[in-house]
Amino acid sequence: MRIFDYIDDDPLVQITISNPRNKIEKRTLAYADTGSTVLAIPKDIWDYLGLEYTESTMVGTVHGLDWAWIDWVDVEFIDNFELVPVILSKDPEVILGRFILDKFVVTFDGRTKKLKVED
């Protein structure tokens, strides 16, 4: 089991995102968000990784339905690597959704401000 302390009262975890086509990678903090299905990243990380603006999809966000660019990235989280869909978010935060979180048993302990993740 891995235990992550909340950062500023938020369940943030360290992940590495990489573009499988050019191997450029970015290590970043991400919000562990069970309300999100996919990984969502802001434009600065999207452009840094060299992701493509060729395919879009309709997504439901906290702001309602909207179109978003979609691509695929490799994500490293707790020594596991997964190829997952990623959407370009209008928000500045990186959101780690259920495509990754559903591979684990995840407990949000609000009392102790800890996120517990089990394989």
N, CA, C and O atoms as a printed pandas DataFrame, in Angstrom:
     atom_number atom_name residue_name chain_id  residue_number  x_coord  y_coord  z_coord
0              1         N          MET        A               1    0.850   -1.182    0.000
1              2        CA          MET        A               1    0.000    0.000    0.000
2              3         C          MET        A               1    0.893    1.242    0.000
3              4         O          MET        A               1    1.913    1.297    0.686
4              5         N          ARG        A               2    0.488    2.213   -0.771
5              6        CA          ARG        A               2    1.162    3.517   -0.781
6              7         C          ARG        A               2    0.238    4.530   -0.127
7              8         O          ARG        A               2   -0.974    4.505   -0.343
8              9         N          ILE        A               3    0.806    5.412    0.664
9             10        CA          ILE        A               3    0.028    6.453    1.333
10            11         C          ILE        A               3    0.593    7.802    0.924
11            12         O          ILE        A               3    1.792    8.055    1.045
12            13         N          PHE        A               4   -0.288    8.661    0.440
13            14        CA          PHE        A               4    0.091   10.002    0.015
14            15         C          PHE        A               4   -0.553   11.017    0.949
15            16         O          PHE        A               4   -1.761   10.967    1.180
16            17         N          ASP        A               5    0.237   11.930    1.483
17            18        CA          ASP        A               5   -0.316   13.036    2.260
18            19         C          ASP        A               5   -0.997   14.012    1.315
19            20         O          ASP        A               5   -0.482   14.297    0.233
20            21         N          TYR        A               6   -2.156   14.525    1.720
21            22        CA          TYR        A               6   -2.789   15.585    0.943
22            23         C          TYR        A               6   -1.832   16.780    0.888
23            24         O          TYR        A               6   -1.055   17.005    1.816
24            25         N          ILE        A               7   -1.895   17.521   -0.178
25            26        CA          ILE        A               7   -1.113   18.744   -0.329
26            27         C          ILE        A               7   -2.093   19.908   -0.342
27            28         O          ILE        A               7   -2.946   19.991   -1.225
28            29         N          ASP        A               8   -1.980   20.803    0.625
29            30        CA          ASP        A               8   -2.924   21.926    0.764
30            31         C          ASP        A               8   -4.369   21.432    0.777
31            32         O          ASP        A               8   -5.237   22.008    0.122
32            33         N          ASP        A               9   -4.618   20.355    1.534
33            34        CA          ASP        A               9   -5.945   19.746    1.682
34            35         C          ASP        A               9   -6.475   19.103    0.404
35            36         O          ASP        A               9   -7.679   18.870    0.297
36            37         N          ASP        A              10   -5.617   18.810   -0.562
37            38        CA          ASP        A              10   -6.047   18.200   -1.822
38            39         C          ASP        A              10   -5.362   16.852   -2.025
39            40         O          ASP        A              10   -4.189   16.691   -1.688
40            41         N          PRO        A              11   -6.110   15.866   -2.586
41            42        CA          PRO        A              11   -5.527   14.545   -2.847
42            43         C          PRO        A              11   -4.698   14.555   -4.137
43            44         O          PRO        A              11   -5.180   14.173   -5.204
44            45         N          LEU        A              12   -3.453   14.995   -4.016
45            46        CA          LEU        A              12   -2.551   15.084   -5.168
46            47         C          LEU        A              12   -1.545   13.943   -5.142
47            48         O          LEU        A              12   -1.054   13.553   -4.082
48            49         N          VAL        A              13   -1.244   13.412   -6.329
49            50        CA          VAL        A              13   -0.265   12.334   -6.460
50            51         C          VAL        A              13    0.719   12.686   -7.575
51            52         O          VAL        A              13    0.398   13.447   -8.488
52            53         N          GLN        A              14    1.907   12.124   -7.486
53            54        CA          GLN        A              14    2.938   12.340   -8.500
54            55         C          GLN        A              14    2.747   11.326   -9.629
55            56         O          GLN        A              14    2.629   10.128   -9.373
56            57         N          ILE        A              15    2.715   11.799  -10.870
57            58        CA          ILE        A              15    2.630   10.921  -12.032
58            59         C          ILE        A              15    3.641   11.388  -13.076
59            60         O          ILE        A              15    4.123   12.520  -13.032
60            61         N          THR        A              16    3.950   10.500  -14.009
61            62        CA          THR        A              16    4.753   10.860  -15.170
62            63         C          THR        A              16    3.926   10.562  -16.406
63            64         O          THR        A              16    3.435    9.448  -16.586
64            65         N          ILE        A              17    3.777   11.569  -17.257
65            66        CA          ILE        A              17    3.017   11.445  -18.502
66            67         C          ILE        A              17    4.016   11.488  -19.644
67            68         O          ILE        A              17    4.905   12.340  -19.656
68            69         N          SER        A              18    3.884   10.574  -20.615
69            70        CA          SER        A              18    4.795   10.622  -21.756
70            71         C          SER        A              18    4.049   10.373  -23.061
71            72         O          SER        A              18    3.072    9.626  -23.113
72            73         N          ASN        A              19    4.535   11.019  -24.102
73            74        CA          ASN        A              19    3.994   10.857  -25.446
74            75         C          ASN        A              19    4.649    9.608  -26.035
75            76         O          ASN        A              19    5.870    9.577  -26.188
76            77         N          PRO        A              20    3.864    8.572  -26.372
77            78        CA          PRO        A              20    4.467    7.338  -26.878
78            79         C          PRO        A              20    5.111    7.492  -28.257
79            80         O          PRO        A              20    5.911    6.649  -28.663
80            81         N          ARG        A              21    4.768    8.563  -28.980
81            82        CA          ARG        A              21    5.330    8.756  -30.321
82            83         C          ARG        A              21    6.724    9.380  -30.287
83            84         O          ARG        A              21    7.602    8.971  -31.046
84            85         N          ASN        A              22    6.934   10.367  -29.414
85            86        CA          ASN        A              22    8.230   11.061  -29.401
86            87         C          ASN        A              22    9.012   10.849  -28.101
87            88         O          ASN        A              22   10.142   11.321  -27.972
88            89         N          LYS        A              23    8.411   10.139  -27.141
89            90        CA          LYS        A              23    9.049    9.791  -25.857
90            91         C          LYS        A              23    9.303   10.982  -24.935
91            92         O          LYS        A              23    9.989   10.835  -23.924
92            93         N          ILE        A              24    8.766   12.152  -25.260
93            94        CA          ILE        A              24    8.882   13.297  -24.350
94            95         C          ILE        A              24    8.014   13.014  -23.132
95            96         O          ILE        A              24    6.887   12.538  -23.263
96            97         N          GLU        A              25    8.541   13.308  -21.945
97            98        CA          GLU        A              25    7.772   13.037  -20.731
98            99         C          GLU        A              25    7.765   14.237  -19.799
99           100         O          GLU        A              25    8.616   15.124  -19.868
100          101         N          LYS        A              26    6.765   14.225  -18.922
101          102        CA          LYS        A              26    6.580   15.309  -17.951
102          103         C          LYS        A              26    6.153   14.696  -16.626
103          104         O          LYS        A              26    5.173   13.955  -16.559
104          105         N          ARG        A              27    6.896   15.011  -15.577
105          106        CA          ARG        A              27    6.524   14.590  -14.221
106          107         C          ARG        A              27    5.728   15.728  -13.611
107          108         O          ARG        A              27    6.134   16.887  -13.690
108          109         N          THR        A              28    4.588   15.401  -12.998
109          110        CA          THR        A              28    3.704   16.442  -12.494
110          111         C          THR        A              28    2.828   15.906  -11.366
111          112         O          THR        A              28    2.690   14.695  -11.190
112          113         N          LEU        A              29    2.246   16.819  -10.614
113          114        CA          LEU        A              29    1.234   16.450   -9.625
114          115         C          LEU        A              29   -0.122   16.400  -10.311
115          116         O          LEU        A              29   -0.408   17.190  -11.211
116          117         N          ALA        A              30   -0.956   15.458   -9.871
117          118        CA          ALA        A              30   -2.293   15.316  -10.438
118          119         C          ALA        A              30   -3.301   15.116   -9.315
119          120         O          ALA        A              30   -3.014   14.466   -8.310
120          121         N          TYR        A              31   -4.483   15.685   -9.505
121          122        CA          TYR        A              31   -5.582   15.445   -8.579
122          123         C          TYR        A              31   -6.119   14.042   -8.818
123          124         O          TYR        A              31   -6.448   13.696   -9.952
124          125         N          ALA        A              32   -6.214   13.226   -7.768
125          126        CA          ALA        A              32   -6.877   11.932   -7.857
126          127         C          ALA        A              32   -8.375   12.213   -7.809
127          128         O          ALA        A              32   -8.893   12.655   -6.784
128          129         N          ASP        A              33   -9.076   11.956   -8.923
129          130        CA          ASP        A              33  -10.476   12.368   -9.063
130          131         C          ASP        A              33  -11.319   11.212   -9.579
131          132         O          ASP        A              33  -11.289   10.893  -10.767
132          133         N          THR        A              34  -12.076   10.582   -8.674
133          134        CA          THR        A              34  -12.929    9.461   -9.072
134          135         C          THR        A              34  -14.138    9.915   -9.882
135          136         O          THR        A              34  -14.843    9.081  -10.450
136          137         N          GLY        A              35  -14.389   11.202   -9.945
137          138        CA          GLY        A              35  -15.484   11.720  -10.763
138          139         C          GLY        A              35  -15.100   11.902  -12.217
139          140         O          GLY        A              35  -15.950   12.198  -13.056
140          141         N          SER        A              36  -13.831   11.727  -12.516
141          142        CA          SER        A              36  -13.338   11.867  -13.886
142          143         C          SER        A              36  -13.034   10.487  -14.455
143          144         O          SER        A              36  -12.548    9.607  -13.745
144          145         N          THR        A              37  -13.321   10.304  -15.729
145          146        CA          THR        A              37  -13.028    9.033  -16.373
146          147         C          THR        A              37  -11.603    8.998  -16.899
147          148         O          THR        A              37  -10.876    8.030  -16.673
148          149         N          VAL        A              38  -11.208   10.040  -17.592
149          150        CA          VAL        A              38   -9.913   10.045  -18.278
150          151         C          VAL        A              38   -8.917   10.960  -17.581
151          152         O          VAL        A              38   -9.245   11.655  -16.619
152          153         N          LEU        A              39   -7.719   10.940  -18.084
153          154        CA          LEU        A              39   -6.690   11.883  -17.679
154          155         C          LEU        A              39   -6.955   13.193  -18.407
155          156         O          LEU        A              39   -7.208   13.191  -19.611
156          157         N          ALA        A              40   -6.899   14.305  -17.692
157          158        CA          ALA        A              40   -7.090   15.627  -18.296
158          159         C          ALA        A              40   -5.877   16.482  -17.958
159          160         O          ALA        A              40   -5.441   16.536  -16.808
160          161         N          ILE        A              41   -5.334   17.156  -18.986
161          162        CA          ILE        A              41   -4.148   17.986  -18.774
162          163         C          ILE        A              41   -4.352   19.355  -19.407
163          164         O          ILE        A              41   -5.111   19.491  -20.366
164          165         N          PRO        A              42   -3.674   20.375  -18.869
165          166        CA          PRO        A              42   -3.790   21.719  -19.442
166          167         C          PRO        A              42   -2.947   21.866  -20.714
167          168         O          PRO        A              42   -2.107   21.023  -21.030
168          169         N          LYS        A              43   -3.201   22.952  -21.421
169          170        CA          LYS        A              43   -2.576   23.208  -22.719
170          171         C          LYS        A              43   -1.051   23.259  -22.650
171          172         O          LYS        A              43   -0.384   22.780  -23.567
172          173         N          ASP        A              44   -0.486   23.826  -21.590
173          174        CA          ASP        A              44    0.975   23.926  -21.545
174          175         C          ASP        A              44    1.640   22.554  -21.519
175          176         O          ASP        A              44    2.682   22.361  -22.146
176          177         N          ILE        A              45    1.055   21.606  -20.806
177          178        CA          ILE        A              45    1.612   20.248  -20.781
178          179         C          ILE        A              45    1.334   19.540  -22.105
179          180         O          ILE        A              45    2.198   18.831  -22.621
180          181         N          TRP        A              46    0.133   19.726  -22.660
181          182        CA          TRP        A              46   -0.234   19.141  -23.962
182          183         C          TRP        A              46    0.794   19.537  -25.021
183          184         O          TRP        A              46    1.313   18.694  -25.752
184          185         N          ASP        A              47    1.070   20.827  -25.084
185          186        CA          ASP        A              47    2.012   21.328  -26.089
186          187         C          ASP        A              47    3.443   20.872  -25.795
187          188         O          ASP        A              47    4.182   20.531  -26.719
188          189         N          TYR        A              48    3.840   20.862  -24.528
189          190        CA          TYR        A              48    5.179   20.404  -24.153
190          191         C          TYR        A              48    5.408   18.961  -24.613
191          192         O          TYR        A              48    6.483   18.623  -25.108
192          193         N          LEU        A              49    4.387   18.116  -24.445
193          194        CA          LEU        A              49    4.498   16.713  -24.832
194          195         C          LEU        A              49    4.417   16.513  -26.344
195          196         O          LEU        A              49    4.743   15.439  -26.850
196          197         N          GLY        A              50    3.982   17.544  -27.063
197          198        CA          GLY        A              50    3.849   17.422  -28.514
198          199         C          GLY        A              50    2.654   16.591  -28.929
199          200         O          GLY        A              50    2.694   15.905  -29.950
200          201         N          LEU        A              51    1.580   16.649  -28.135
201          202        CA          LEU        A              51    0.373   15.895  -28.478
202          203         C          LEU        A              51   -0.327   16.551  -29.656
203          204         O          LEU        A              51   -0.130   17.733  -29.938
204          205         N          GLU        A              52   -1.154   15.756  -30.341
205          206        CA          GLU        A              52   -1.748   16.204  -31.597
206          207         C          GLU        A              52   -3.122   16.831  -31.403
207          208         O          GLU        A              52   -3.858   16.497  -30.474
208          209         N          TYR        A              53   -3.441   17.739  -32.300
209          210        CA          TYR        A              53   -4.754   18.383  -32.361
210          211         C          TYR        A              53   -5.501   17.827  -33.573
211          212         O          TYR        A              53   -5.885   18.580  -34.468
212          213         N          THR        A              54   -5.706   16.510  -33.601
213          214        CA          THR        A              54   -6.329   15.898  -34.771
214          215         C          THR        A              54   -7.675   15.247  -34.487
215          216         O          THR        A              54   -8.482   15.084  -35.402
216          217         N          GLU        A              55   -7.932   14.874  -33.241
217          218        CA          GLU        A              55   -9.184   14.190  -32.921
218          219         C          GLU        A              55   -9.834   14.861  -31.714
219          220         O          GLU        A              55   -9.165   15.157  -30.724
220          221         N          SER        A              56  -11.139   15.098  -31.804
221          222        CA          SER        A              56  -11.856   15.688  -30.671
222          223         C          SER        A              56  -13.021   14.787  -30.293
223          224         O          SER        A              56  -13.448   13.932  -31.070
224          225         N          THR        A              57  -13.522   14.999  -29.088
225          226        CA          THR        A              57  -14.627   14.209  -28.582
226          227         C          THR        A              57  -15.474   15.077  -27.659
227          228         O          THR        A              57  -14.991   16.071  -27.116
228          229         N          MET        A              58  -16.726   14.705  -27.486
229          230        CA          MET        A              58  -17.610   15.402  -26.558
230          231         C          MET        A              58  -17.361   14.852  -25.157
231          232         O          MET        A              58  -17.369   13.639  -24.951
232          233         N          VAL        A              59  -17.139   15.748  -24.197
233          234        CA          VAL        A              59  -16.882   15.332  -22.822
234          235         C          VAL        A              59  -17.809   16.077  -21.871
235          236         O          VAL        A              59  -18.211   17.212  -22.126
236          237         N          GLY        A              60  -18.135   15.417  -20.779
237          238        CA          GLY        A              60  -18.880   16.058  -19.706
238          239         C          GLY        A              60  -17.893   16.538  -18.658
239          240         O          GLY        A              60  -17.088   15.757  -18.152
240          241         N          THR        A              61  -17.953   17.815  -18.333
241          242        CA          THR        A              61  -17.042   18.388  -17.344
242          243         C          THR        A              61  -17.854   19.060  -16.249
243          244         O          THR        A              61  -19.084   19.071  -16.295
244          245         N          VAL        A              62  -17.170   19.614  -15.275
245          246        CA          VAL        A              62  -17.863   20.363  -14.231
246          247         C          VAL        A              62  -18.551   21.591  -14.817
247          248         O          VAL        A              62  -19.441   22.168  -14.192
248          249         N          HIS        A              63  -18.137   21.987  -16.018
249          250        CA          HIS        A              63  -18.727   23.149  -16.683
250          251         C          HIS        A              63  -19.862   22.760  -17.630
251          252         O          HIS        A              63  -20.467   23.633  -18.252
252          253         N          GLY        A              64  -20.161   21.465  -17.749
253          254        CA          GLY        A              64  -21.179   20.986  -18.681
254          255         C          GLY        A              64  -20.540   20.253  -19.852
255          256         O          GLY        A              64  -19.357   19.917  -19.807
256          257         N          LEU        A              65  -21.327   20.004  -20.907
257          258        CA          LEU        A              65  -20.813   19.314  -22.091
258          259         C          LEU        A              65  -19.979   20.258  -22.941
259          260         O          LEU        A              65  -20.299   21.439  -23.080
260          261         N          ASP        A              66  -18.909   19.723  -23.504
261          262        CA          ASP        A              66  -18.020   20.539  -24.332
262          263         C          ASP        A              66  -17.200   19.613  -25.222
263          264         O          ASP        A              66  -17.086   18.418  -24.952
264          265         N          TRP        A              67  -16.636   20.169  -26.275
265          266        CA          TRP        A              67  -15.714   19.432  -27.131
266          267         C          TRP        A              67  -14.314   19.571  -26.565
267          268         O          TRP        A              67  -13.945   20.627  -26.052
268          269         N          ALA        A              68  -13.529   18.493  -26.658
269          270        CA          ALA        A              68  -12.142   18.525  -26.188
270          271         C          ALA        A              68  -11.271   17.717  -27.137
271          272         O          ALA        A              68  -11.710   16.716  -27.704
272          273         N          TRP        A              69  -10.029   18.165  -27.302
273          274        CA          TRP        A              69   -9.055   17.388  -28.059
274          275         C          TRP        A              69   -8.714   16.145  -27.255
275          276         O          TRP        A              69   -8.652   16.185  -26.026
276          277         N          ILE        A              70   -8.492   15.039  -27.957
277          278        CA          ILE        A              70   -8.157   13.776  -27.294
278          279         C          ILE        A              70   -6.955   13.143  -27.989
279          280         O          ILE        A              70   -6.820   13.222  -29.210
280          281         N          ASP        A              71   -6.095   12.523  -27.210
281          282        CA          ASP        A              71   -4.925   11.810  -27.729
282          283         C          ASP        A              71   -4.646   10.663  -26.757
283          284         O          ASP        A              71   -5.455   10.396  -25.869
284          285         N          TRP        A              72   -3.519    9.991  -26.916
285          286        CA          TRP        A              72   -3.141    8.880  -26.042
286          287         C          TRP        A              72   -1.762    9.142  -25.463
287          288         O          TRP        A              72   -0.870    9.626  -26.159
288          289         N          VAL        A              73   -1.590    8.822  -24.185
289          290        CA          VAL        A              73   -0.303    8.978  -23.513
290          291         C          VAL        A              73   -0.028    7.762  -22.634
291          292         O          VAL        A              73   -0.936    7.018  -22.261
292          293         N          ASP        A              74    1.237    7.587  -22.321
293          294        CA          ASP        A              74    1.626    6.611  -21.304
294          295         C          ASP        A              74    1.651    7.336  -19.969
295          296         O          ASP        A              74    2.160    8.453  -19.870
296          297         N          VAL        A              75    1.101    6.701  -18.946
297          298        CA          VAL        A              75    1.105    7.278  -17.602
298          299         C          VAL        A              75    1.782    6.300  -16.651
299          300         O          VAL        A              75    1.463    5.111  -16.629
300          301         N          GLU        A              76    2.717    6.817  -15.871
301          302        CA          GLU        A              76    3.344    6.032  -14.820
302          303         C          GLU        A              76    2.794    6.523  -13.485
303          304         O          GLU        A              76    2.890    7.702  -13.145
304          305         N          PHE        A              77    2.213    5.581  -12.739
305          306        CA          PHE        A              77    1.678    5.882  -11.412
306          307         C          PHE        A              77    1.952    4.672  -10.534
307          308         O          PHE        A              77    1.495    3.570  -10.837
308          309         N          ILE        A              78    2.679    4.863   -9.469
309          310        CA          ILE        A              78    3.045    3.793   -8.529
310          311         C          ILE        A              78    3.656    2.604   -9.282
311          312         O          ILE        A              78    3.207    1.469   -9.125
312          313         N          ASP        A              79    4.649    2.862  -10.074
313          314        CA          ASP        A              79    5.396    1.814  -10.783
314          315         C          ASP        A              79    4.569    1.048  -11.813
315          316         O          ASP        A              79    5.034    0.033  -12.332
316          317         N          ASN        A              80    3.372    1.501  -12.118
317          318        CA          ASN        A              80    2.552    0.895  -13.168
318          319         C          ASN        A              80    2.512    1.830  -14.359
319          320         O          ASN        A              80    2.417    3.047  -14.200
320          321         N          PHE        A              81    2.584    1.257  -15.558
321          322        CA          PHE        A              81    2.512    2.033  -16.792
322          323         C          PHE        A              81    1.244    1.649  -17.533
323          324         O          PHE        A              81    0.922    0.467  -17.654
324          325         N          GLU        A              82    0.534    2.636  -18.021
325          326        CA          GLU        A              82   -0.689    2.389  -18.782
326          327         C          GLU        A              82   -0.753    3.350  -19.956
327          328         O          GLU        A              82   -0.381    4.517  -19.829
328          329         N          LEU        A              83   -1.226    2.864  -21.104
329          330        CA          LEU        A              83   -1.553    3.721  -22.233
330          331         C          LEU        A              83   -3.014    4.116  -22.060
331          332         O          LEU        A              83   -3.894    3.256  -22.063
332          333         N          VAL        A              84   -3.275    5.406  -21.908
333          334        CA          VAL        A              84   -4.630    5.869  -21.612
334          335         C          VAL        A              84   -4.990    7.063  -22.493
335          336         O          VAL        A              84   -4.113    7.774  -22.983
336          337         N          PRO        A              85   -6.300    7.273  -22.686
337          338        CA          PRO        A              85   -6.711    8.491  -23.387
338          339         C          PRO        A              85   -6.492    9.706  -22.497
339          340         O          PRO        A              85   -6.610    9.631  -21.274
340          341         N          VAL        A              86   -6.172   10.818  -23.131
341          342        CA          VAL        A              86   -5.973   12.078  -22.419
342          343         C          VAL        A              86   -6.751   13.152  -23.158
343          344         O          VAL        A              86   -6.774   13.176  -24.389
344          345         N          ILE        A              87   -7.389   14.042  -22.406
345          346        CA          ILE        A              87   -8.080   15.163  -23.036
346          347         C          ILE        A              87   -7.395   16.466  -22.653
347          348         O          ILE        A              87   -6.790   16.589  -21.588
348          349         N          LEU        A              88   -7.510   17.428  -23.553
349          350        CA          LEU        A              88   -6.996   18.772  -23.305
350          351         C          LEU        A              88   -8.031   19.518  -22.481
351          352         O          LEU        A              88   -9.162   19.718  -22.924
352          353         N          SER        A              89   -7.643   19.924  -21.291
353          354        CA          SER        A              89   -8.547   20.605  -20.372
354          355         C          SER        A              89   -8.373   22.113  -20.459
355          356         O          SER        A              89   -7.280   22.614  -20.722
356          357         N          LYS        A              90   -9.459   22.819  -20.236
357          358        CA          LYS        A              90   -9.396   24.280  -20.157
358          359         C          LYS        A              90   -8.950   24.736  -18.768
359          360         O          LYS        A              90   -8.633   25.908  -18.565
360          361         N          ASP        A              91   -8.927   23.806  -17.818
361          362        CA          ASP        A              91   -8.514   24.115  -16.454
362          363         C          ASP        A              91   -7.007   23.905  -16.306
363          364         O          ASP        A              91   -6.417   23.142  -17.070
364          365         N          PRO        A              92   -6.378   24.569  -15.339
365          366        CA          PRO        A              92   -4.921   24.463  -15.197
366          367         C          PRO        A              92   -4.442   23.205  -14.468
367          368         O          PRO        A              92   -3.243   22.927  -14.454
368          369         N          GLU        A              93   -5.350   22.446  -13.868
369          370        CA          GLU        A              93   -4.955   21.284  -13.084
370          371         C          GLU        A              93   -4.847   20.036  -13.953
371          372         O          GLU        A              93   -5.503   19.921  -14.988
372          373         N          VAL        A              94   -4.004   19.106  -13.508
373          374        CA          VAL        A              94   -3.945   17.772  -14.099
374          375         C          VAL        A              94   -4.888   16.897  -13.282
375          376         O          VAL        A              94   -4.821   16.879  -12.053
376          377         N          ILE        A              95   -5.765   16.173  -13.968
377          378        CA          ILE        A              95   -6.755   15.330  -13.309
378          379         C          ILE        A              95   -6.486   13.873  -13.670
379          380         O          ILE        A              95   -6.484   13.510  -14.847
380          381         N          LEU        A              96   -6.261   13.042  -12.660
381          382        CA          LEU        A              96   -6.058   11.609  -12.849
382          383         C          LEU        A              96   -7.384   10.916  -12.593
383          384         O          LEU        A              96   -7.853   10.863  -11.456
384          385         N          GLY        A              97   -7.991   10.383  -13.647
385          386        CA          GLY        A              97   -9.324    9.795  -13.540
386          387         C          GLY        A              97   -9.309    8.284  -13.377
387          388         O          GLY        A              97   -8.280    7.673  -13.090
388          389         N          ARG        A              98  -10.497    7.702  -13.571
389          390        CA          ARG        A              98  -10.701    6.286  -13.284
390          391         C          ARG        A              98  -10.003    5.328  -14.245
391          392         O          ARG        A              98   -9.821    4.163  -13.892
392          393         N          PHE        A              99   -9.605    5.759  -15.439
393          394        CA          PHE        A              99   -8.852    4.855  -16.313
394          395         C          PHE        A              99   -7.621    4.327  -15.589
395          396         O          PHE        A              99   -7.187    3.204  -15.846
396          397         N          ILE        A             100   -7.062    5.113  -14.698
397          398        CA          ILE        A             100   -5.920    4.681  -13.890
398          399         C          ILE        A             100   -6.375    4.252  -12.499
399          400         O          ILE        A             100   -5.991    3.180  -12.032
400          401         N          LEU        A             101   -7.179    5.063  -11.834
401          402        CA          LEU        A             101   -7.551    4.792  -10.441
402          403         C          LEU        A             101   -8.298    3.472  -10.271
403          404         O          LEU        A             101   -8.175    2.832   -9.226
404          405         N          ASP        A             102   -9.070    3.051  -11.275
405          406        CA          ASP        A             102   -9.821    1.799  -11.156
406          407         C          ASP        A             102   -8.928    0.558  -11.137
407          408         O          ASP        A             102   -9.417   -0.545  -10.895
408          409         N          LYS        A             103   -7.658    0.716  -11.383
409          410        CA          LYS        A             103   -6.719   -0.410  -11.316
410          411         C          LYS        A             103   -6.277   -0.678   -9.869
411          412         O          LYS        A             103   -5.556   -1.639   -9.601
412          413         N          PHE        A             104   -6.712    0.170   -8.955
413          414        CA          PHE        A             104   -6.273    0.114   -7.563
414          415         C          PHE        A             104   -7.476    0.176   -6.624
415          416         O          PHE        A             104   -8.593    0.488   -7.038
416          417         N          VAL        A             105   -7.221   -0.127   -5.351
417          418        CA          VAL        A             105   -8.170    0.172   -4.282
418          419         C          VAL        A             105   -7.719    1.512   -3.718
419          420         O          VAL        A             105   -6.615    1.631   -3.188
420          421         N          VAL        A             106   -8.579    2.520   -3.836
421          422        CA          VAL        A             106   -8.220    3.880   -3.442
422          423         C          VAL        A             106   -9.119    4.324   -2.295
423          424         O          VAL        A             106  -10.343    4.231   -2.389
424          425         N          THR        A             107   -8.514    4.805   -1.213
425          426        CA          THR        A             107   -9.265    5.307   -0.068
426          427         C          THR        A             107   -8.876    6.755    0.187
427          428         O          THR        A             107   -7.703    7.073    0.388
428          429         N          PHE        A             108   -9.875    7.623    0.175
429          430        CA          PHE        A             108   -9.671    9.033    0.517
430          431         C          PHE        A             108  -10.006    9.184    1.997
431          432         O          PHE        A             108  -11.172    9.085    2.379
432          433         N          ASP        A             109   -9.008    9.421    2.823
433          434        CA          ASP        A             109   -9.222    9.566    4.260
434          435         C          ASP        A             109   -9.181   11.052    4.603
435          436         O          ASP        A             109   -8.119   11.619    4.860
436          437         N          GLY        A             110  -10.348   11.659    4.602
437          438        CA          GLY        A             110  -10.444   13.090    4.851
438          439         C          GLY        A             110  -10.060   13.490    6.262
439          440         O          GLY        A             110   -9.586   14.605    6.482
440          441         N          ARG        A             111  -10.258   12.595    7.223
441          442        CA          ARG        A             111   -9.919   12.924    8.611
442          443         C          ARG        A             111   -8.420   13.101    8.805
443          444         O          ARG        A             111   -7.976   14.026    9.485
444          445         N          THR        A             112   -7.644   12.202    8.200
445          446        CA          THR        A             112   -6.191   12.266    8.371
446          447         C          THR        A             112   -5.502   12.950    7.195
447          448         O          THR        A             112   -4.282   13.118    7.193
448          449         N          LYS        A             113   -6.301   13.348    6.184
449          450        CA          LYS        A             113   -5.754   14.008    4.981
450          451         C          LYS        A             113   -4.724   13.117    4.295
451          452         O          LYS        A             113   -3.616   13.548    3.975
452          453         N          LYS        A             114   -5.123   11.848    4.077
453          454        CA          LYS        A             114   -4.245   10.892    3.413
454          455         C          LYS        A             114   -5.022   10.161    2.316
455          456         O          LYS        A             114   -6.218    9.897    2.442
456          457         N          LEU        A             115   -4.305    9.846    1.240
457          458        CA          LEU        A             115   -4.844    9.047    0.144
458          459         C          LEU        A             115   -4.121    7.711    0.184
459          460         O          LEU        A             115   -2.895    7.660    0.087
460          461         N          LYS        A             116   -4.883    6.625    0.328
461          462        CA          LYS        A             116   -4.288    5.293    0.423
462          463         C          LYS        A             116   -4.564    4.547   -0.878
463          464         O          LYS        A             116   -5.705    4.481   -1.335
464          465         N          VAL        A             117   -3.514    3.989   -1.468
465          466        CA          VAL        A             117   -3.628    3.298   -2.753
466          467         C          VAL        A             117   -3.020    1.910   -2.617
467          468         O          VAL        A             117   -1.853    1.763   -2.253
468          469         N          GLU        A             118   -3.836    0.878   -2.919
469          470        CA          GLU        A             118   -3.383   -0.513   -2.859
470          471         C          GLU        A             118   -3.463   -1.133   -4.239
471          472         O          GLU        A             118   -4.386   -0.859   -5.007
472          473         N          ASP        A             119   -2.462   -1.991   -4.552
473          474        CA          ASP        A             119   -2.494   -2.751   -5.817
474          475         C          ASP        A             119   -3.628   -3.753   -5.794
475          476         O          ASP        A             119   -3.823   -4.487   -6.763
